[in-house]
Coordinates of C-alpha atoms (C1' of nucleotides) in Angstrom, one line a residue:
Chain A
M1 CA -5.3 51.2 9.8
G2 CA -2.1 49.6 11.0
T3 CA -3.9 47.4 13.4
E4 CA -1.8 44.7 15.1
T5 CA -1.8 41.9 12.4
V6 CA 0.8 39.8 14.1
K7 CA -1.0 37.8 16.8
A8 CA 1.1 37.3 19.9
R9 CA 1.1 33.5 19.7
R10 CA 1.4 31.5 22.8
K11 CA 4.2 29.0 22.8
P12 CA 3.0 25.4 22.0
R13 CA 1.7 23.4 24.9
A14 CA 4.1 20.9 26.5
D15 CA 1.7 18.0 26.3
S16 CA 1.1 18.7 22.7
I17 CA 4.8 18.3 21.9
R18 CA 5.1 15.3 24.1
N19 CA 2.2 13.5 22.5
R20 CA 3.4 14.2 19.0
E21 CA 6.7 12.5 19.9
L22 CA 4.9 9.6 21.5
L23 CA 2.8 9.2 18.4
L24 CA 5.8 9.2 16.1
E25 CA 7.5 6.5 18.1
A26 CA 4.4 4.4 18.3
A27 CA 3.8 4.8 14.6
A28 CA 7.3 3.6 13.7
H29 CA 6.7 0.6 15.9
V30 CA 3.3 -0.3 14.6
F31 CA 4.0 0.3 10.9
S32 CA 7.2 -1.7 11.2
A33 CA 5.2 -4.7 12.3
G34 CA 2.0 -4.3 10.4
G35 CA 3.0 -2.5 7.2
P36 CA 1.4 0.6 5.7
Q37 CA -2.2 -0.5 6.2
A38 CA -1.8 -1.0 9.9
S39 CA -4.6 0.4 12.0
L40 CA -4.3 4.0 13.2
D41 CA -6.3 3.1 16.3
A42 CA -3.5 0.7 17.1
V43 CA -1.0 3.5 16.8
A44 CA -3.0 5.8 19.2
R45 CA -3.4 2.9 21.6
Q46 CA 0.3 2.1 21.5
A47 CA 1.1 5.8 22.1
G48 CA -1.3 5.9 25.0
V49 CA -3.3 8.8 23.6
G50 CA -6.8 9.2 22.2
I51 CA -7.5 8.6 18.6
G52 CA -8.7 12.2 18.3
T53 CA -5.2 13.4 19.3
L54 CA -3.7 11.3 16.6
Y55 CA -5.9 12.9 14.0
R56 CA -5.3 16.4 15.2
H57 CA -1.6 16.0 14.9
F58 CA -1.7 14.0 11.6
P59 CA -5.0 14.6 9.7
T60 CA -4.2 11.9 7.1
R61 CA -2.4 8.7 7.1
E62 CA 0.1 10.1 4.6
D63 CA 0.9 13.0 7.0
L64 CA 1.8 10.4 9.6
F65 CA 4.0 8.4 7.1
E66 CA 5.8 11.5 6.1
A67 CA 6.4 12.7 9.7
V68 CA 7.7 9.3 10.8
Y69 CA 10.1 9.2 7.9
R70 CA 11.5 12.6 8.6
H71 CA 11.8 11.5 12.2
E72 CA 13.8 8.5 11.3
V73 CA 16.0 10.4 9.0
D74 CA 16.7 13.0 11.7
H75 CA 17.6 10.1 14.1
L76 CA 20.2 9.0 11.6
G77 CA 21.5 12.5 11.3
E78 CA 21.8 12.9 15.1
L79 CA 23.5 9.5 15.4
A80 CA 26.1 10.6 12.9
E81 CA 26.8 13.8 14.9
E82 CA 27.2 11.6 17.9
L83 CA 29.5 9.1 16.2
A84 CA 31.6 11.9 14.9
R85 CA 33.0 12.1 18.4
D86 CA 34.1 8.5 18.3
P87 CA 37.8 8.1 18.6
D88 CA 38.1 5.7 15.7
P89 CA 36.6 7.3 12.6
V90 CA 36.6 4.1 10.5
E91 CA 34.7 2.3 13.2
A92 CA 32.3 5.2 13.5
L93 CA 31.5 5.1 9.8
R94 CA 31.0 1.3 10.0
K95 CA 28.7 1.7 13.0
W96 CA 26.6 4.3 11.3
L97 CA 26.2 2.2 8.2
H98 CA 25.2 -0.8 10.3
A99 CA 22.6 1.4 12.0
N100 CA 21.2 2.0 8.5
V101 CA 21.0 -1.7 7.8
R102 CA 19.4 -2.4 11.1
L103 CA 16.9 0.4 10.6
V104 CA 15.8 -0.8 7.2
A105 CA 15.6 -4.4 8.5
T106 CA 13.5 -3.5 11.5
K107 CA 11.3 -1.1 9.7
K108 CA 10.6 -3.2 6.7
G109 CA 6.9 -2.5 6.9
M110 CA 7.7 1.2 7.1
I111 CA 9.7 1.1 3.9
E112 CA 6.6 0.2 1.9
A113 CA 4.8 3.1 3.5
F114 CA 7.6 5.4 2.5
Q115 CA 7.5 4.3 -1.1
L116 CA 3.8 5.2 -1.1
V117 CA 4.4 8.7 0.3
A118 CA 7.7 9.3 -1.5
H119 CA 5.8 9.2 -4.8
G120 CA 4.2 12.4 -3.8
S121 CA 6.7 14.6 -2.0
T122 CA 9.9 15.4 -3.8
E123 CA 10.6 17.9 -1.1
L124 CA 10.8 15.0 1.4
K125 CA 13.2 13.2 -0.9
A126 CA 15.4 16.2 -1.2
Y127 CA 15.4 16.8 2.5
S128 CA 16.4 13.2 3.3
F129 CA 19.0 13.1 0.7
E130 CA 20.6 16.3 2.0
R131 CA 20.4 15.2 5.6
L132 CA 21.9 11.8 5.0
T133 CA 24.6 13.2 2.7
N134 CA 25.6 15.6 5.4
A135 CA 25.7 12.8 8.0
I136 CA 28.0 10.7 5.8
G137 CA 30.1 13.7 4.9
L138 CA 30.7 14.4 8.6
L139 CA 31.9 10.9 9.2
L140 CA 34.0 10.7 6.0
H141 CA 35.6 14.0 6.6
R142 CA 37.2 13.1 9.9
G143 CA 38.5 9.8 8.6
V144 CA 40.1 11.6 5.7
A145 CA 41.6 14.3 7.9
E146 CA 43.2 11.8 10.1
G147 CA 44.6 9.9 7.1
K148 CA 42.6 6.8 7.9
L149 CA 40.2 6.9 4.9
R150 CA 40.8 7.3 1.2
A151 CA 40.0 10.8 0.0
D152 CA 38.6 10.0 -3.4
I153 CA 35.0 9.2 -2.5
A154 CA 32.2 11.6 -2.2
P155 CA 29.4 11.4 0.4
E156 CA 26.8 11.1 -2.4
D157 CA 28.5 8.1 -3.9
L158 CA 28.6 6.3 -0.6
L159 CA 24.9 7.1 0.0
R160 CA 24.0 5.8 -3.4
T161 CA 26.0 2.6 -2.8
L162 CA 24.1 2.1 0.4
V163 CA 20.8 2.5 -1.3
G164 CA 22.0 0.1 -4.0
I165 CA 22.9 -2.5 -1.4
F166 CA 19.4 -2.2 0.1
Y167 CA 17.6 -2.2 -3.2
S168 CA 19.2 -5.1 -4.8
Q169 CA 18.5 -7.4 -1.9
G170 CA 15.5 -9.6 -2.0
T171 CA 13.1 -10.0 0.8
A172 CA 14.1 -12.8 3.2
D173 CA 17.2 -13.0 5.3
W174 CA 19.1 -10.3 3.4
Q175 CA 20.3 -8.5 6.5
P176 CA 23.5 -10.6 7.0
T177 CA 24.4 -10.1 3.4
A178 CA 23.9 -6.4 3.5
L179 CA 26.0 -6.1 6.7
R180 CA 28.8 -8.1 5.0
L181 CA 28.7 -5.9 1.9
V182 CA 28.9 -2.8 4.1
D183 CA 31.9 -4.2 5.9
I184 CA 33.6 -5.1 2.7
F185 CA 33.0 -1.6 1.4
V186 CA 34.2 0.1 4.5
D187 CA 37.3 -2.1 4.4
G188 CA 37.9 -1.0 0.9
L189 CA 37.7 2.7 2.0
R190 CA 40.4 2.2 4.5
K191 CA 43.7 3.8 3.6
R192 CA 46.6 1.3 3.7
Chain B
M1 CA -3.9 -52.1 -1.6
G2 CA -4.1 -50.1 -4.8
T3 CA -7.4 -48.6 -4.0
E4 CA -8.7 -45.9 -6.2
T5 CA -6.8 -42.9 -5.0
V6 CA -7.8 -40.7 -7.9
K7 CA -11.2 -39.4 -7.1
A8 CA -13.4 -39.0 -10.2
R9 CA -13.8 -35.3 -10.0
R10 CA -16.8 -33.6 -11.5
K11 CA -16.2 -31.0 -14.0
P12 CA -16.4 -27.5 -12.6
R13 CA -19.8 -25.9 -12.4
A14 CA -20.7 -23.5 -15.2
D15 CA -21.9 -20.8 -12.8
S16 CA -18.6 -21.0 -10.9
I17 CA -16.6 -20.3 -14.1
R18 CA -18.9 -17.5 -15.1
N19 CA -18.8 -15.8 -11.7
R20 CA -15.0 -16.0 -11.6
E21 CA -14.9 -14.2 -15.0
L22 CA -17.4 -11.6 -13.8
L23 CA -15.4 -11.0 -10.7
L24 CA -12.2 -10.5 -12.6
E25 CA -13.8 -7.9 -14.9
A26 CA -15.4 -6.1 -12.0
A27 CA -12.2 -6.1 -10.1
A28 CA -10.3 -4.6 -13.0
H29 CA -12.9 -1.9 -13.2
V30 CA -13.1 -1.1 -9.5
F31 CA -9.4 -1.2 -8.9
S32 CA -8.8 1.0 -11.9
A33 CA -11.0 3.7 -10.4
G34 CA -10.3 3.2 -6.7
G35 CA -6.7 2.0 -6.4
P36 CA -5.5 -1.0 -4.5
Q37 CA -7.4 -0.3 -1.3
A38 CA -10.8 -0.2 -3.0
S39 CA -13.6 -2.1 -1.3
L40 CA -14.0 -5.8 -2.0
D41 CA -17.7 -5.4 -1.3
A42 CA -17.8 -3.0 -4.2
V43 CA -16.1 -5.5 -6.4
A44 CA -18.7 -8.1 -5.6
R45 CA -21.5 -5.6 -6.0
Q46 CA -20.2 -4.6 -9.4
A47 CA -19.9 -8.2 -10.5
G48 CA -23.5 -8.8 -9.3
V49 CA -22.5 -11.7 -7.0
G50 CA -22.5 -12.2 -3.2
I51 CA -19.5 -11.2 -1.2
G52 CA -19.1 -14.9 -0.1
T53 CA -18.6 -15.9 -3.7
L54 CA -15.8 -13.4 -4.1
Y55 CA -14.0 -14.7 -1.0
R56 CA -14.5 -18.3 -2.2
H57 CA -12.8 -17.6 -5.5
F58 CA -10.1 -15.3 -4.1
P59 CA -9.5 -15.8 -0.4
T60 CA -7.2 -12.8 -0.1
R61 CA -7.0 -9.4 -1.7
E62 CA -3.6 -10.4 -3.1
D63 CA -5.0 -13.5 -4.8
L64 CA -7.5 -11.2 -6.6
F65 CA -4.7 -8.8 -7.6
E66 CA -2.7 -11.5 -9.0
A67 CA -5.6 -13.1 -10.9
V68 CA -6.6 -9.8 -12.4
Y69 CA -3.1 -9.1 -13.5
R70 CA -2.7 -12.5 -15.2
H71 CA -6.1 -11.9 -16.8
E72 CA -4.9 -8.6 -18.3
V73 CA -1.7 -10.0 -19.5
D74 CA -3.6 -12.8 -21.2
H75 CA -5.8 -10.3 -22.9
L76 CA -2.8 -8.6 -24.4
G77 CA -1.5 -12.0 -25.5
E78 CA -4.8 -12.8 -27.2
L79 CA -4.9 -9.4 -28.8
A80 CA -1.5 -10.0 -30.3
E81 CA -2.6 -13.3 -31.8
E82 CA -5.6 -11.5 -33.3
L83 CA -3.6 -8.7 -34.7
A84 CA -1.2 -11.1 -36.2
R85 CA -3.8 -11.7 -38.8
D86 CA -4.0 -8.0 -39.7
P87 CA -3.0 -7.4 -43.3
D88 CA -0.6 -4.6 -42.3
P89 CA 2.0 -5.9 -39.9
V90 CA 3.5 -2.5 -39.0
E91 CA 0.0 -1.1 -38.2
A92 CA -0.7 -4.3 -36.2
L93 CA 2.4 -3.7 -34.1
R94 CA 1.4 0.0 -33.6
K95 CA -2.1 -1.0 -32.6
W96 CA -0.9 -3.5 -30.0
L97 CA 1.5 -1.0 -28.5
H98 CA -1.2 1.6 -28.3
A99 CA -3.4 -1.0 -26.5
N100 CA -0.7 -1.3 -23.9
V101 CA -0.6 2.5 -23.3
R102 CA -4.3 2.6 -23.1
L103 CA -4.3 -0.3 -20.6
V104 CA -1.8 1.3 -18.4
A105 CA -3.6 4.7 -18.6
T106 CA -7.0 3.2 -17.8
K107 CA -5.8 0.9 -15.1
K108 CA -3.6 3.3 -13.2
G109 CA -5.0 2.3 -9.9
M110 CA -4.4 -1.3 -10.8
I111 CA -0.7 -0.7 -11.5
E112 CA -0.2 0.2 -7.9
A113 CA -1.9 -3.0 -6.9
F114 CA 0.5 -4.9 -9.1
Q115 CA 3.5 -3.3 -7.6
L116 CA 2.4 -4.6 -4.2
V117 CA 1.8 -8.1 -5.4
A118 CA 4.7 -8.2 -7.8
H119 CA 7.1 -7.9 -4.8
G120 CA 6.0 -11.3 -3.8
S121 CA 5.5 -13.5 -6.8
T122 CA 8.5 -13.8 -9.1
E123 CA 6.6 -16.6 -10.8
L124 CA 4.1 -14.0 -11.9
K125 CA 6.7 -11.7 -13.2
A126 CA 8.3 -14.5 -15.2
Y127 CA 5.0 -15.5 -16.6
S128 CA 4.1 -12.0 -17.7
F129 CA 7.5 -11.4 -19.2
E130 CA 7.3 -14.5 -21.3
R131 CA 3.8 -14.0 -22.4
L132 CA 4.4 -10.4 -23.5
T133 CA 7.7 -11.3 -25.2
N134 CA 5.9 -13.9 -27.2
A135 CA 3.2 -11.5 -28.2
I136 CA 5.7 -9.0 -29.4
G137 CA 7.7 -11.7 -31.1
L138 CA 4.6 -12.8 -33.0
L139 CA 4.0 -9.3 -34.3
L140 CA 7.6 -8.5 -35.1
H141 CA 8.2 -11.7 -36.9
R142 CA 5.6 -11.2 -39.5
G143 CA 6.8 -7.6 -40.2
V144 CA 10.3 -8.9 -40.7
A145 CA 9.2 -11.8 -42.9
E146 CA 7.4 -9.5 -45.2
G147 CA 10.3 -7.1 -45.3
K148 CA 8.4 -4.3 -43.6
L149 CA 10.4 -4.1 -40.4
R150 CA 14.1 -4.1 -39.5
A151 CA 15.4 -7.4 -38.4
D152 CA 17.8 -6.2 -35.8
I153 CA 15.6 -5.8 -32.8
A154 CA 14.7 -8.5 -30.3
P155 CA 11.3 -8.8 -28.7
E156 CA 12.8 -8.4 -25.3
D157 CA 14.4 -5.1 -26.3
L158 CA 11.1 -3.8 -27.5
L159 CA 9.3 -4.9 -24.3
R160 CA 11.9 -3.2 -22.2
T161 CA 11.6 0.0 -24.2
L162 CA 7.9 -0.1 -23.7
V163 CA 8.3 -0.5 -19.9
G164 CA 10.9 2.3 -20.0
I165 CA 8.4 4.6 -21.7
F166 CA 5.8 3.9 -19.1
Y167 CA 8.2 4.1 -16.2
S168 CA 9.8 7.4 -17.0
Q169 CA 6.5 9.2 -17.4
G170 CA 5.2 11.2 -14.5
T171 CA 1.7 11.0 -13.3
A172 CA -0.6 13.5 -15.0
D173 CA -1.3 13.6 -18.7
W174 CA 1.5 11.4 -19.8
Q175 CA -0.7 9.4 -22.1
P176 CA -0.3 11.5 -25.3
T177 CA 3.4 11.7 -24.8
A178 CA 3.6 7.9 -24.4
L179 CA 1.6 7.4 -27.5
R180 CA 3.8 9.8 -29.4
L181 CA 6.9 8.0 -28.2
V182 CA 5.5 4.7 -29.3
D183 CA 4.7 6.0 -32.7
I184 CA 8.2 7.5 -33.2
F185 CA 9.7 4.2 -32.1
V186 CA 7.5 2.2 -34.5
D187 CA 8.3 4.5 -37.3
G188 CA 12.0 4.0 -36.6
L189 CA 11.5 0.2 -36.8
R190 CA 10.1 0.5 -40.3
K191 CA 12.3 -0.7 -43.1
R192 CA 12.9 2.0 -45.7
Chain C
dT1 C1' -1.2 33.3 43.0
dT2 C1' -4.9 33.4 40.6
dG3 C1' -8.2 33.7 37.2
dA4 C1' -9.2 33.8 32.2
dT5 C1' -8.8 31.6 28.0
dA6 C1' -6.7 29.5 24.1
dA7 C1' -5.3 25.1 23.0
dA8 C1' -5.3 20.3 23.4
dC9 C1' -7.3 16.1 25.0
dG10 C1' -10.2 11.7 24.9
dG11 C1' -13.3 8.7 23.2
dA12 C1' -18.3 7.8 22.0
dG13 C1' -20.7 7.0 18.0
dG14 C1' -22.1 6.5 13.1
dC15 C1' -20.7 4.5 9.1
dA16 C1' -17.8 1.5 6.0
dT17 C1' -15.3 -2.6 5.3
dC18 C1' -13.6 -7.1 6.3
dC19 C1' -14.4 -12.0 6.4
dT20 C1' -16.7 -16.2 8.3
dC21 C1' -20.3 -19.2 8.5
dC22 C1' -24.2 -21.8 7.1
dG23 C1' -28.8 -22.5 5.3
dT24 C1' -30.3 -22.6 0.5
dA25 C1' -30.0 -23.4 -4.4
dT26 C1' -28.5 -25.8 -8.5
dA27 C1' -25.4 -28.0 -11.9
dA28 C1' -23.5 -32.4 -12.8
dC29 C1' -24.0 -37.0 -12.7
dT30 C1' -26.7 -41.8 -12.6
Chain D
dA1 C1' -36.2 -37.9 -12.0
dG2 C1' -33.4 -38.4 -8.0
dT3 C1' -29.0 -37.8 -5.6
dT4 C1' -25.3 -35.3 -4.2
dA5 C1' -21.2 -32.5 -4.6
dT6 C1' -20.5 -27.9 -5.3
dA7 C1' -21.4 -23.2 -5.3
dC8 C1' -24.2 -19.3 -3.9
dG9 C1' -25.8 -15.3 -1.1
dG10 C1' -25.8 -12.3 2.5
dA11 C1' -26.5 -11.8 7.6
dG12 C1' -23.7 -10.6 11.3
dG13 C1' -19.8 -9.8 14.6
dA14 C1' -15.4 -7.6 14.6
dT15 C1' -12.5 -4.0 13.4
dG16 C1' -11.2 0.4 11.5
dC17 C1' -12.1 5.1 9.9
dC18 C1' -12.9 9.8 11.2
dT19 C1' -15.8 13.6 13.2
dC20 C1' -17.5 16.1 16.8
dC21 C1' -17.9 18.1 21.2
dG22 C1' -17.8 18.2 26.2
dT23 C1' -13.9 18.2 29.4
dT24 C1' -9.2 19.2 30.9
dT25 C1' -5.1 21.8 31.2
dA26 C1' -1.0 24.7 30.0
dT27 C1' 0.0 29.3 29.3
dC28 C1' -0.2 34.1 30.2
dA29 C1' -1.6 38.5 32.3
dA30 C1' -2.7 40.9 36.4

DNA sequence: TTGATAAACGGAGGCATCCTCCGTATAACT
DNA sequence: AGTTATACGGAGGATGCCTCCGTTTATCAA
């Protein structure tokens, strides 16, 4: 009795971690261009790894979708932390929102993939919502503290507005409009 | 000058028309079970025609989706015209709404396909909306004329309510709930 | 360092699906 | 009954899916 049940686990191999990263970047690229039904062989090729490696990391297409999505959300979160050190808080907020527009524009094919996977995982939705809300909160907070932004808007509201701007837009050539709407909105947030 | 520019076109071949119909029915069946990514070979097999015939009628998968959708909408329209001759107008309305629930339930896989194609064709959306609104109007009108139904509801409102009932339902086992909601609603429409 | 070994890698291969192409069949017309 | 426009079927080459396993390599203990 009382045998060692906790296996002393090795730390993950460096190549494994690296390949996972390569795959996520390649997948974002390929799905952006080809939509959700793009070839997984193409993803592996783009990443420069074997197809077996792809399947080991992401057994199903949905697993890959989900991981890519998380990855992108995390990127936005990190970008917010970076921009939080920008000297001009209003400009920082504007930049971050623009990054969102650019992301959605570039990754149009990916969005469809997300809609497919989002149906399943509410956990994923909750995670994204929280992560993005925090990112916005970070940027808003500084602006308010420095007296440059109005204090009466919650991060959730801003996020929902952003989503609304994306959602209401049709397919073609919506990007300039979305950027304009974002600018107008940010301008409205400015404290006079 | 003035040469005959209008070619005297033969009337379409009977087998062509028949095969088209067979394909649409087979497609509804196969997509219902297998979702939007179901094999087109399977559709042709189910219809009992060659794969070449399928591709001649519907060059792309989306063409097939769209045609199947139109076909189903037309079915609902025809059903409404049939039910309009039912002696009991309230019962007729109830039957028609139930047919809608059953359609959506049976053709769950198809719904996903529609969402994919609906993004593209607003023309299709407009067509469906009009056709279904007319169907409802037909059924409502008789009930109102005979003093069996309240007069203060527009066909569009009923259609939107129906869509709402479908949309708000989750995935599993929603059908009984939807039927119950429809019944409650129809009961509410009854003139006391 | 140097094995030992758990962990990860690559890609061949078998099977499914896609879609084109063209020889054959047949319905519509005369 | 003959002609011809039109449609049919399905073989076949290309591509994609996913598993399986022999090979490679990073980690760890000595």
